[in-house]
């Protein structure tokens, strides 16, 4: 029965995606939050199908958007360096997708998904929003999901590990992770596993800080404060030191960057953040002390963070010795590859003679030194472009979104992306800010000019606003 329901729902969603590609892209971002809940509780028997749901929707979006481009010929996203790097990365990944070491090109095709399938979002999303207000409204409503997800996380933390609330997606992990003296559950919210939840919390924190700094009605301001509170509390409840440290570093670097570019506005920004910070700190100390104590115990009892960070940067150069300038092929180290081989009865492929964990090391194993340099060259170039956008924008609200995107890219540089299908969506969404935010500023400036001239925008069909 669940298989039939899942199939009917899939057909319906695909049909809707073909009708409106803009709505479909927004749906993908929402599904990225709810996907795990569907896999864990609603339709566990079709968990594997739900895992690929957003990919299927995006495939229809790409087809539909191509038609839109042919008809409208809109929005030329010119950036020669990024475009050249994307072409080179895609070419090398396709080459490694056919690597004989994989044993089957099916594994390579699956591996390509993590590298290049989500890249088109960077070019699609700039055409998704037609004004600054439209972008803000979407972000506000998207962040409302933090409230039910965060409340679920609190319920999971105060429930035993054996509770139906504390399960992972079928077939992923047998035992639920715990931490602290009381063996508190490491919460996952609506996500299949805690790594997805951790990156979602950082993503939401990064968007909430700029939104708290803009003028908005009291209702939205208090909702933002509530969301910020839930993000921080749930970050502690995950037991993930990485996400808590990333949140702290984000805030510190955010203030430093603003001070570097706009020193006169830093004090004003700090004043705006004082009230939310005090509210969040007091509420956390009063009502959620067990979560903070459990996190603190885990952090102080295990001091391996520096070694893990340093190791993630050293591993790639150690692993390159195994295949010299070649790699083992895209998908060769993916956590789902063994299951893929079993399902399709594929050959085992060449044995990889080392233990691997960090993404940098795994990329080096899969793509070899040439692919590693190209891939991280692309990621660093995106960092540089986001920083340049932040420096060039004049409207503070858009400028701060660019800064948030830049900082998340920096903090996750050595984190999971290729092997993290949730963050892949968020990463390329934020990368689209390179093109989206300057365009929205151009639209705002054009609107302002037309208002001053008292000229209706209808007289200018080729204007940015159109």
mmCIF file of C-alpha atoms in Angstrom, residues 121-463:
data_model
loop_
_atom_site.group_PDB
_atom_site.id
_atom_site.type_symbol
_atom_site.label_atom_id
_atom_site.label_comp_id
_atom_site.label_asym_id
_atom_site.label_seq_id
_atom_site.Cartn_x
_atom_site.Cartn_y
_atom_site.Cartn_z
ATOM 1 C CA UNK A 121 20.671 25.652 -9.408
ATOM 2 C CA UNK A 122 23.310 28.384 -9.397
ATOM 3 C CA UNK A 123 21.992 29.637 -12.755
ATOM 4 C CA UNK A 124 18.296 28.868 -12.249
ATOM 5 C CA UNK A 125 17.701 30.588 -8.921
ATOM 6 C CA UNK A 126 18.659 34.105 -10.164
ATOM 7 C CA UNK A 127 15.572 33.861 -12.381
ATOM 8 C CA UNK A 128 13.470 32.525 -9.520
ATOM 9 C CA UNK A 129 13.051 35.814 -7.638
ATOM 10 C CA UNK A 130 11.969 39.007 -9.363
ATOM 11 C CA UNK A 131 12.483 41.403 -6.444
ATOM 12 C CA UNK A 132 14.255 41.781 -3.131
ATOM 13 C CA UNK A 133 10.943 41.526 -1.286
ATOM 14 C CA UNK A 134 10.086 38.270 -3.045
ATOM 15 C CA UNK A 135 13.389 36.763 -1.888
ATOM 16 C CA UNK A 136 12.850 37.978 1.677
ATOM 17 C CA UNK A 137 9.312 36.629 1.811
ATOM 18 C CA UNK A 138 10.470 33.213 0.633
ATOM 19 C CA UNK A 139 13.302 33.114 3.182
ATOM 20 C CA UNK A 140 10.961 34.170 5.997
ATOM 21 C CA UNK A 141 8.411 31.488 5.193
ATOM 22 C CA UNK A 142 11.096 28.860 4.589
ATOM 23 C CA UNK A 143 12.615 29.619 8.005
ATOM 24 C CA UNK A 144 9.221 29.107 9.647
ATOM 25 C CA UNK A 145 9.911 25.395 9.217
ATOM 26 C CA UNK A 146 12.531 25.806 11.961
ATOM 27 C CA UNK A 147 9.728 26.075 14.537
ATOM 28 C CA UNK A 148 8.085 22.632 14.078
ATOM 29 C CA UNK A 149 11.425 21.000 13.292
ATOM 30 C CA UNK A 150 13.076 22.573 16.347
ATOM 31 C CA UNK A 151 10.180 21.606 18.632
ATOM 32 C CA UNK A 152 10.442 18.052 17.329
ATOM 33 C CA UNK A 153 14.155 18.124 18.174
ATOM 34 C CA UNK A 154 13.356 19.141 21.755
ATOM 35 C CA UNK A 155 10.825 16.298 22.030
ATOM 36 C CA UNK A 156 13.456 13.864 20.705
ATOM 37 C CA UNK A 157 16.057 15.033 23.229
ATOM 38 C CA UNK A 158 13.757 14.485 26.196
ATOM 39 C CA UNK A 159 12.551 11.121 24.870
ATOM 40 C CA UNK A 160 14.444 7.840 25.347
ATOM 41 C CA UNK A 161 16.549 6.494 22.508
ATOM 42 C CA UNK A 162 13.999 3.696 22.095
ATOM 43 C CA UNK A 163 11.188 6.165 21.374
ATOM 44 C CA UNK A 164 9.564 6.069 17.899
ATOM 45 C CA UNK A 165 10.599 9.724 17.625
ATOM 46 C CA UNK A 166 14.260 8.725 17.680
ATOM 47 C CA UNK A 167 14.737 6.617 14.586
ATOM 48 C CA UNK A 168 16.849 6.959 11.461
ATOM 49 C CA UNK A 169 15.844 6.287 7.886
ATOM 50 C CA UNK A 170 15.269 2.536 7.300
ATOM 51 C CA UNK A 171 18.434 0.606 6.630
ATOM 52 C CA UNK A 172 20.869 3.404 7.574
ATOM 53 C CA UNK A 173 21.893 2.888 11.215
ATOM 54 C CA UNK A 174 20.724 0.292 13.710
ATOM 55 C CA UNK A 175 21.411 2.113 17.005
ATOM 56 C CA UNK A 176 20.439 5.680 17.833
ATOM 57 C CA UNK A 177 23.424 7.804 18.922
ATOM 58 C CA UNK A 178 23.501 9.189 22.472
ATOM 59 C CA UNK A 179 25.858 11.435 24.443
ATOM 60 C CA UNK A 180 26.410 12.790 27.961
ATOM 61 C CA UNK A 181 26.187 11.161 31.391
ATOM 62 C CA UNK A 182 22.443 10.569 31.014
ATOM 63 C CA UNK A 183 22.902 9.107 27.507
ATOM 64 C CA UNK A 184 20.722 11.808 25.980
ATOM 65 C CA UNK A 185 19.640 11.244 22.391
ATOM 66 C CA UNK A 186 21.513 13.131 19.685
ATOM 67 C CA UNK A 187 18.558 14.696 17.901
ATOM 68 C CA UNK A 188 17.956 14.558 14.156
ATOM 69 C CA UNK A 189 14.730 16.562 13.783
ATOM 70 C CA UNK A 190 13.008 15.671 10.521
ATOM 71 C CA UNK A 191 16.278 14.540 8.932
ATOM 72 C CA UNK A 192 17.348 10.987 8.204
ATOM 73 C CA UNK A 193 20.515 11.359 10.231
ATOM 74 C CA UNK A 194 22.142 14.000 12.423
ATOM 75 C CA UNK A 195 24.650 15.170 9.782
ATOM 76 C CA UNK A 196 21.742 16.468 7.687
ATOM 77 C CA UNK A 197 20.221 18.216 10.678
ATOM 78 C CA UNK A 198 23.524 19.823 11.659
ATOM 79 C CA UNK A 199 24.086 21.418 8.266
ATOM 80 C CA UNK A 200 20.438 22.558 8.160
ATOM 81 C CA UNK A 201 20.878 24.333 11.508
ATOM 82 C CA UNK A 202 23.981 26.163 10.279
ATOM 83 C CA UNK A 203 22.199 27.114 7.040
ATOM 84 C CA UNK A 204 19.224 28.534 8.964
ATOM 85 C CA UNK A 205 21.443 30.367 11.452
ATOM 86 C CA UNK A 206 23.321 31.951 8.561
ATOM 87 C CA UNK A 207 20.077 33.244 7.033
ATOM 88 C CA UNK A 208 18.507 34.364 10.312
ATOM 89 C CA UNK A 209 21.302 36.757 11.288
ATOM 90 C CA UNK A 210 20.914 38.985 8.181
ATOM 91 C CA UNK A 211 17.109 38.864 8.457
ATOM 92 C CA UNK A 212 17.257 39.953 12.108
ATOM 93 C CA UNK A 213 19.244 42.979 11.001
ATOM 94 C CA UNK A 214 16.647 44.308 8.544
ATOM 95 C CA UNK A 215 13.546 46.325 9.341
ATOM 96 C CA UNK A 216 10.481 44.115 9.760
ATOM 97 C CA UNK A 217 7.224 44.142 11.686
ATOM 98 C CA UNK A 218 7.285 42.959 15.295
ATOM 99 C CA UNK A 219 5.579 39.644 14.498
ATOM 100 C CA UNK A 220 8.299 38.587 12.081
ATOM 101 C CA UNK A 221 11.019 39.905 14.366
ATOM 102 C CA UNK A 222 9.783 37.821 17.308
ATOM 103 C CA UNK A 223 9.332 34.807 15.075
ATOM 104 C CA UNK A 224 12.949 35.222 13.941
ATOM 105 C CA UNK A 225 14.117 35.384 17.560
ATOM 106 C CA UNK A 226 12.148 32.211 18.359
ATOM 107 C CA UNK A 227 13.709 30.488 15.344
ATOM 108 C CA UNK A 228 17.188 31.608 16.379
ATOM 109 C CA UNK A 229 16.581 30.212 19.863
ATOM 110 C CA UNK A 230 15.436 26.851 18.485
ATOM 111 C CA UNK A 231 18.406 26.657 16.110
ATOM 112 C CA UNK A 232 20.932 27.239 18.892
ATOM 113 C CA UNK A 233 19.269 24.864 21.374
ATOM 114 C CA UNK A 234 18.942 22.130 18.775
ATOM 115 C CA UNK A 235 22.588 22.630 17.791
ATOM 116 C CA UNK A 236 23.566 21.688 21.354
ATOM 117 C CA UNK A 237 21.102 18.791 21.325
ATOM 118 C CA UNK A 238 22.692 17.250 18.247
ATOM 119 C CA UNK A 239 25.864 16.744 20.268
ATOM 120 C CA UNK A 240 27.747 17.899 17.170
ATOM 121 C CA UNK A 241 30.736 20.007 18.158
ATOM 122 C CA UNK A 242 31.213 20.972 14.529
ATOM 123 C CA UNK A 243 27.909 22.784 14.144
ATOM 124 C CA UNK A 244 28.193 24.648 17.477
ATOM 125 C CA UNK A 245 31.739 25.782 16.683
ATOM 126 C CA UNK A 246 30.626 26.760 13.162
ATOM 127 C CA UNK A 247 27.783 28.877 14.551
ATOM 128 C CA UNK A 248 30.147 30.677 16.938
ATOM 129 C CA UNK A 249 32.724 31.250 14.192
ATOM 130 C CA UNK A 250 30.009 32.453 11.833
ATOM 131 C CA UNK A 251 28.854 35.129 14.273
ATOM 132 C CA UNK A 252 32.386 36.280 15.121
ATOM 133 C CA UNK A 253 33.468 36.411 11.459
ATOM 134 C CA UNK A 254 30.210 38.109 10.475
ATOM 135 C CA UNK A 255 30.862 40.971 12.883
ATOM 136 C CA UNK A 256 34.535 41.196 11.898
ATOM 137 C CA UNK A 257 33.718 41.319 8.180
ATOM 138 C CA UNK A 258 31.109 44.011 8.718
ATOM 139 C CA UNK A 259 33.635 45.950 10.774
ATOM 140 C CA UNK A 260 36.202 45.638 8.017
ATOM 141 C CA UNK A 261 33.913 46.933 5.258
ATOM 142 C CA UNK A 262 31.507 49.156 7.221
ATOM 143 C CA UNK A 263 33.087 49.934 10.619
ATOM 144 C CA UNK A 264 30.548 52.673 11.440
ATOM 145 C CA UNK A 265 27.648 50.215 11.221
ATOM 146 C CA UNK A 266 29.064 47.462 13.437
ATOM 147 C CA UNK A 267 27.888 49.040 16.703
ATOM 148 C CA UNK A 268 24.397 49.449 15.274
ATOM 149 C CA UNK A 269 24.420 45.800 14.244
ATOM 150 C CA UNK A 270 25.594 44.669 17.685
ATOM 151 C CA UNK A 271 22.822 46.714 19.294
ATOM 152 C CA UNK A 272 20.240 44.934 17.147
ATOM 153 C CA UNK A 273 21.643 41.544 18.143
ATOM 154 C CA UNK A 274 21.870 42.244 21.892
ATOM 155 C CA UNK A 275 18.193 41.628 22.688
ATOM 156 C CA UNK A 276 17.934 38.337 20.724
ATOM 157 C CA UNK A 277 21.237 37.170 22.223
ATOM 158 C CA UNK A 278 20.145 37.860 25.811
ATOM 159 C CA UNK A 279 16.767 36.174 25.280
ATOM 160 C CA UNK A 280 18.316 33.089 23.708
ATOM 161 C CA UNK A 281 21.050 32.814 26.371
ATOM 162 C CA UNK A 282 18.669 33.141 29.326
ATOM 163 C CA UNK A 283 16.118 30.734 27.890
ATOM 164 C CA UNK A 284 18.812 28.166 27.148
ATOM 165 C CA UNK A 285 20.334 28.455 30.623
ATOM 166 C CA UNK A 286 16.969 28.167 32.396
ATOM 167 C CA UNK A 287 15.086 25.524 30.417
ATOM 168 C CA UNK A 288 17.688 23.530 28.515
ATOM 169 C CA UNK A 289 20.593 23.168 30.898
ATOM 170 C CA UNK A 290 20.738 19.332 30.417
ATOM 171 C CA UNK A 291 21.454 19.797 26.700
ATOM 172 C CA UNK A 292 24.257 22.282 27.372
ATOM 173 C CA UNK A 293 25.775 20.085 30.094
ATOM 174 C CA UNK A 294 25.683 16.982 27.868
ATOM 175 C CA UNK A 295 27.323 18.895 25.030
ATOM 176 C CA UNK A 296 29.976 20.358 27.324
ATOM 177 C CA UNK A 297 30.827 16.928 28.718
ATOM 178 C CA UNK A 298 31.232 15.480 25.219
ATOM 179 C CA UNK A 299 33.406 18.408 24.154
ATOM 180 C CA UNK A 300 35.719 18.374 27.178
ATOM 181 C CA UNK A 301 36.063 14.582 27.332
ATOM 182 C CA UNK A 302 37.048 14.204 23.682
ATOM 183 C CA UNK A 303 39.640 16.685 22.411
ATOM 184 C CA UNK A 304 40.161 15.357 18.916
ATOM 185 C CA UNK A 305 38.795 18.359 16.994
ATOM 186 C CA UNK A 306 42.190 19.934 16.067
ATOM 187 C CA UNK A 307 43.525 16.576 14.881
ATOM 188 C CA UNK A 308 40.429 15.911 12.787
ATOM 189 C CA UNK A 309 40.560 19.353 11.162
ATOM 190 C CA UNK A 310 44.262 19.087 10.355
ATOM 191 C CA UNK A 311 43.802 15.504 9.197
ATOM 192 C CA UNK A 312 41.062 16.491 6.743
ATOM 193 C CA UNK A 313 43.551 18.748 4.931
ATOM 194 C CA UNK A 314 46.448 16.264 5.061
ATOM 195 C CA UNK A 315 44.539 13.164 3.941
ATOM 196 C CA UNK A 316 44.184 14.122 0.249
ATOM 197 C CA UNK A 317 47.961 14.341 -0.227
ATOM 198 C CA UNK A 318 48.493 11.027 1.555
ATOM 199 C CA UNK A 319 45.822 9.287 -0.540
ATOM 200 C CA UNK A 320 47.193 10.504 -3.894
ATOM 201 C CA UNK A 321 50.014 7.972 -3.634
ATOM 202 C CA UNK A 322 47.664 5.051 -4.324
ATOM 203 C CA UNK A 323 46.683 5.880 -7.931
ATOM 204 C CA UNK A 324 49.176 8.621 -8.781
ATOM 205 C CA UNK A 325 47.439 11.018 -11.219
ATOM 206 C CA UNK A 326 44.365 8.788 -11.561
ATOM 207 C CA UNK A 327 41.470 8.149 -9.172
ATOM 208 C CA UNK A 328 39.156 5.258 -8.293
ATOM 209 C CA UNK A 329 36.205 6.946 -10.010
ATOM 210 C CA UNK A 330 33.157 8.976 -8.952
ATOM 211 C CA UNK A 331 31.060 7.138 -6.389
ATOM 212 C CA UNK A 332 33.819 4.701 -5.386
ATOM 213 C CA UNK A 333 33.830 5.967 -1.766
ATOM 214 C CA UNK A 334 30.148 6.930 -1.510
ATOM 215 C CA UNK A 335 28.425 5.473 1.544
ATOM 216 C CA UNK A 336 25.511 4.211 -0.576
ATOM 217 C CA UNK A 337 27.662 2.476 -3.207
ATOM 218 C CA UNK A 338 27.791 -0.953 -1.460
ATOM 219 C CA UNK A 339 23.977 -1.016 -1.350
ATOM 220 C CA UNK A 340 23.836 0.050 -5.013
ATOM 221 C CA UNK A 341 26.146 -2.816 -5.973
ATOM 222 C CA UNK A 342 23.956 -5.309 -4.076
ATOM 223 C CA UNK A 343 20.697 -4.103 -5.605
ATOM 224 C CA UNK A 344 21.952 -4.213 -9.200
ATOM 225 C CA UNK A 345 24.385 -7.109 -8.655
ATOM 226 C CA UNK A 346 27.331 -5.026 -9.859
ATOM 227 C CA UNK A 347 31.017 -6.013 -9.778
ATOM 228 C CA UNK A 348 32.851 -4.987 -6.617
ATOM 229 C CA UNK A 349 35.353 -2.708 -8.343
ATOM 230 C CA UNK A 350 38.973 -2.096 -7.373
ATOM 231 C CA UNK A 351 39.775 -2.358 -3.670
ATOM 232 C CA UNK A 352 40.709 0.932 -1.960
ATOM 233 C CA UNK A 353 43.563 0.096 0.450
ATOM 234 C CA UNK A 354 42.889 2.723 3.115
ATOM 235 C CA UNK A 355 40.317 3.991 5.595
ATOM 236 C CA UNK A 356 38.669 7.250 4.544
ATOM 237 C CA UNK A 357 36.309 9.621 6.329
ATOM 238 C CA UNK A 358 36.833 13.282 5.434
ATOM 239 C CA UNK A 359 35.394 14.580 2.184
ATOM 240 C CA UNK A 360 38.679 16.065 0.996
ATOM 241 C CA UNK A 361 40.352 12.677 1.211
ATOM 242 C CA UNK A 362 37.459 10.941 -0.515
ATOM 243 C CA UNK A 363 37.440 13.468 -3.370
ATOM 244 C CA UNK A 364 41.175 12.870 -3.832
ATOM 245 C CA UNK A 365 40.570 9.106 -3.947
ATOM 246 C CA UNK A 366 37.717 9.417 -6.440
ATOM 247 C CA UNK A 367 39.035 12.110 -8.781
ATOM 248 C CA UNK A 368 42.796 11.903 -8.293
ATOM 249 C CA UNK A 369 45.051 14.977 -7.911
ATOM 250 C CA UNK A 370 43.868 16.673 -11.115
ATOM 251 C CA UNK A 371 40.208 16.374 -10.182
ATOM 252 C CA UNK A 372 40.947 17.385 -6.582
ATOM 253 C CA UNK A 373 42.641 20.598 -7.737
ATOM 254 C CA UNK A 374 39.829 21.394 -10.179
ATOM 255 C CA UNK A 375 37.052 20.690 -7.658
ATOM 256 C CA UNK A 376 38.497 22.734 -4.824
ATOM 257 C CA UNK A 377 39.659 25.375 -7.286
ATOM 258 C CA UNK A 378 35.999 25.787 -8.224
ATOM 259 C CA UNK A 379 34.906 25.950 -4.592
ATOM 260 C CA UNK A 380 37.555 28.549 -3.738
ATOM 261 C CA UNK A 381 36.634 30.624 -6.799
ATOM 262 C CA UNK A 382 33.017 30.652 -5.566
ATOM 263 C CA UNK A 383 34.287 31.900 -2.202
ATOM 264 C CA UNK A 384 36.190 34.715 -3.866
ATOM 265 C CA UNK A 385 33.206 35.710 -6.020
ATOM 266 C CA UNK A 386 30.851 35.804 -3.019
ATOM 267 C CA UNK A 387 33.308 38.043 -1.164
ATOM 268 C CA UNK A 388 33.549 40.368 -4.166
ATOM 269 C CA UNK A 389 29.744 40.519 -4.366
ATOM 270 C CA UNK A 390 29.625 41.379 -0.655
ATOM 271 C CA UNK A 391 32.131 44.203 -1.186
ATOM 272 C CA UNK A 392 30.393 45.592 -4.291
ATOM 273 C CA UNK A 393 26.756 45.603 -3.146
ATOM 274 C CA UNK A 394 25.445 48.876 -1.739
ATOM 275 C CA UNK A 395 22.146 47.824 -0.186
ATOM 276 C CA UNK A 396 22.899 46.519 3.327
ATOM 277 C CA UNK A 397 20.232 43.823 3.360
ATOM 278 C CA UNK A 398 21.492 42.193 0.168
ATOM 279 C CA UNK A 399 25.089 42.731 1.181
ATOM 280 C CA UNK A 400 24.582 40.802 4.413
ATOM 281 C CA UNK A 401 23.020 37.857 2.606
ATOM 282 C CA UNK A 402 26.140 37.720 0.421
ATOM 283 C CA UNK A 403 28.292 37.756 3.547
ATOM 284 C CA UNK A 404 26.246 34.947 5.099
ATOM 285 C CA UNK A 405 26.634 32.825 1.965
ATOM 286 C CA UNK A 406 30.382 33.514 1.903
ATOM 287 C CA UNK A 407 30.855 32.496 5.547
ATOM 288 C CA UNK A 408 28.877 29.261 5.185
ATOM 289 C CA UNK A 409 31.024 28.384 2.166
ATOM 290 C CA UNK A 410 34.179 29.067 4.189
ATOM 291 C CA UNK A 411 33.073 27.113 7.256
ATOM 292 C CA UNK A 412 32.066 24.108 5.163
ATOM 293 C CA UNK A 413 35.084 24.133 2.851
ATOM 294 C CA UNK A 414 36.439 20.891 4.314
ATOM 295 C CA UNK A 415 32.979 19.572 5.213
ATOM 296 C CA UNK A 416 30.627 17.211 3.428
ATOM 297 C CA UNK A 417 29.179 18.406 0.110
ATOM 298 C CA UNK A 418 29.659 15.760 -2.563
ATOM 299 C CA UNK A 419 28.558 13.070 -0.116
ATOM 300 C CA UNK A 420 25.813 15.129 1.549
ATOM 301 C CA UNK A 421 22.766 15.415 -0.686
ATOM 302 C CA UNK A 422 21.031 17.908 1.649
ATOM 303 C CA UNK A 423 23.897 20.376 1.820
ATOM 304 C CA UNK A 424 24.376 20.084 -1.951
ATOM 305 C CA UNK A 425 21.024 21.831 -2.434
ATOM 306 C CA UNK A 426 21.837 24.550 0.115
ATOM 307 C CA UNK A 427 25.368 25.024 -1.219
ATOM 308 C CA UNK A 428 24.355 25.740 -4.802
ATOM 309 C CA UNK A 429 21.410 27.836 -3.608
ATOM 310 C CA UNK A 430 23.871 30.058 -1.745
ATOM 311 C CA UNK A 431 26.272 30.020 -4.709
ATOM 312 C CA UNK A 432 23.515 31.508 -6.852
ATOM 313 C CA UNK A 433 23.815 34.694 -4.747
ATOM 314 C CA UNK A 434 26.812 35.558 -6.949
ATOM 315 C CA UNK A 435 24.318 36.327 -9.725
ATOM 316 C CA UNK A 436 21.043 36.803 -7.829
ATOM 317 C CA UNK A 437 21.955 39.554 -5.369
ATOM 318 C CA UNK A 438 23.579 41.973 -7.868
ATOM 319 C CA UNK A 439 20.569 41.471 -10.129
ATOM 320 C CA UNK A 440 18.119 42.247 -7.304
ATOM 321 C CA UNK A 441 20.097 45.379 -6.428
ATOM 322 C CA UNK A 442 19.971 46.396 -10.076
ATOM 323 C CA UNK A 443 16.199 45.900 -10.036
ATOM 324 C CA UNK A 444 15.838 47.977 -6.867
ATOM 325 C CA UNK A 445 17.969 50.755 -8.333
ATOM 326 C CA UNK A 446 15.952 50.692 -11.546
ATOM 327 C CA UNK A 447 12.682 50.892 -9.617
ATOM 328 C CA UNK A 448 13.993 53.800 -7.611
ATOM 329 C CA UNK A 449 15.083 55.602 -10.772
ATOM 330 C CA UNK A 450 11.676 55.123 -12.405
ATOM 331 C CA UNK A 451 9.898 56.413 -9.318
ATOM 332 C CA UNK A 452 12.039 59.528 -9.320
ATOM 333 C CA UNK A 453 11.317 60.051 -13.005
ATOM 334 C CA UNK A 454 7.625 59.258 -12.455
ATOM 335 C CA UNK A 455 7.737 56.794 -15.372
ATOM 336 C CA UNK A 456 5.684 53.543 -15.313
ATOM 337 C CA UNK A 457 7.847 50.400 -15.584
ATOM 338 C CA UNK A 458 5.574 49.160 -18.387
ATOM 339 C CA UNK A 459 7.273 51.631 -20.750
ATOM 340 C CA UNK A 460 10.559 49.793 -20.254
ATOM 341 C CA UNK A 461 9.995 46.144 -21.179
ATOM 342 C CA UNK A 462 13.727 45.477 -21.362
ATOM 343 C CA UNK A 463 14.520 46.909 -17.946
#
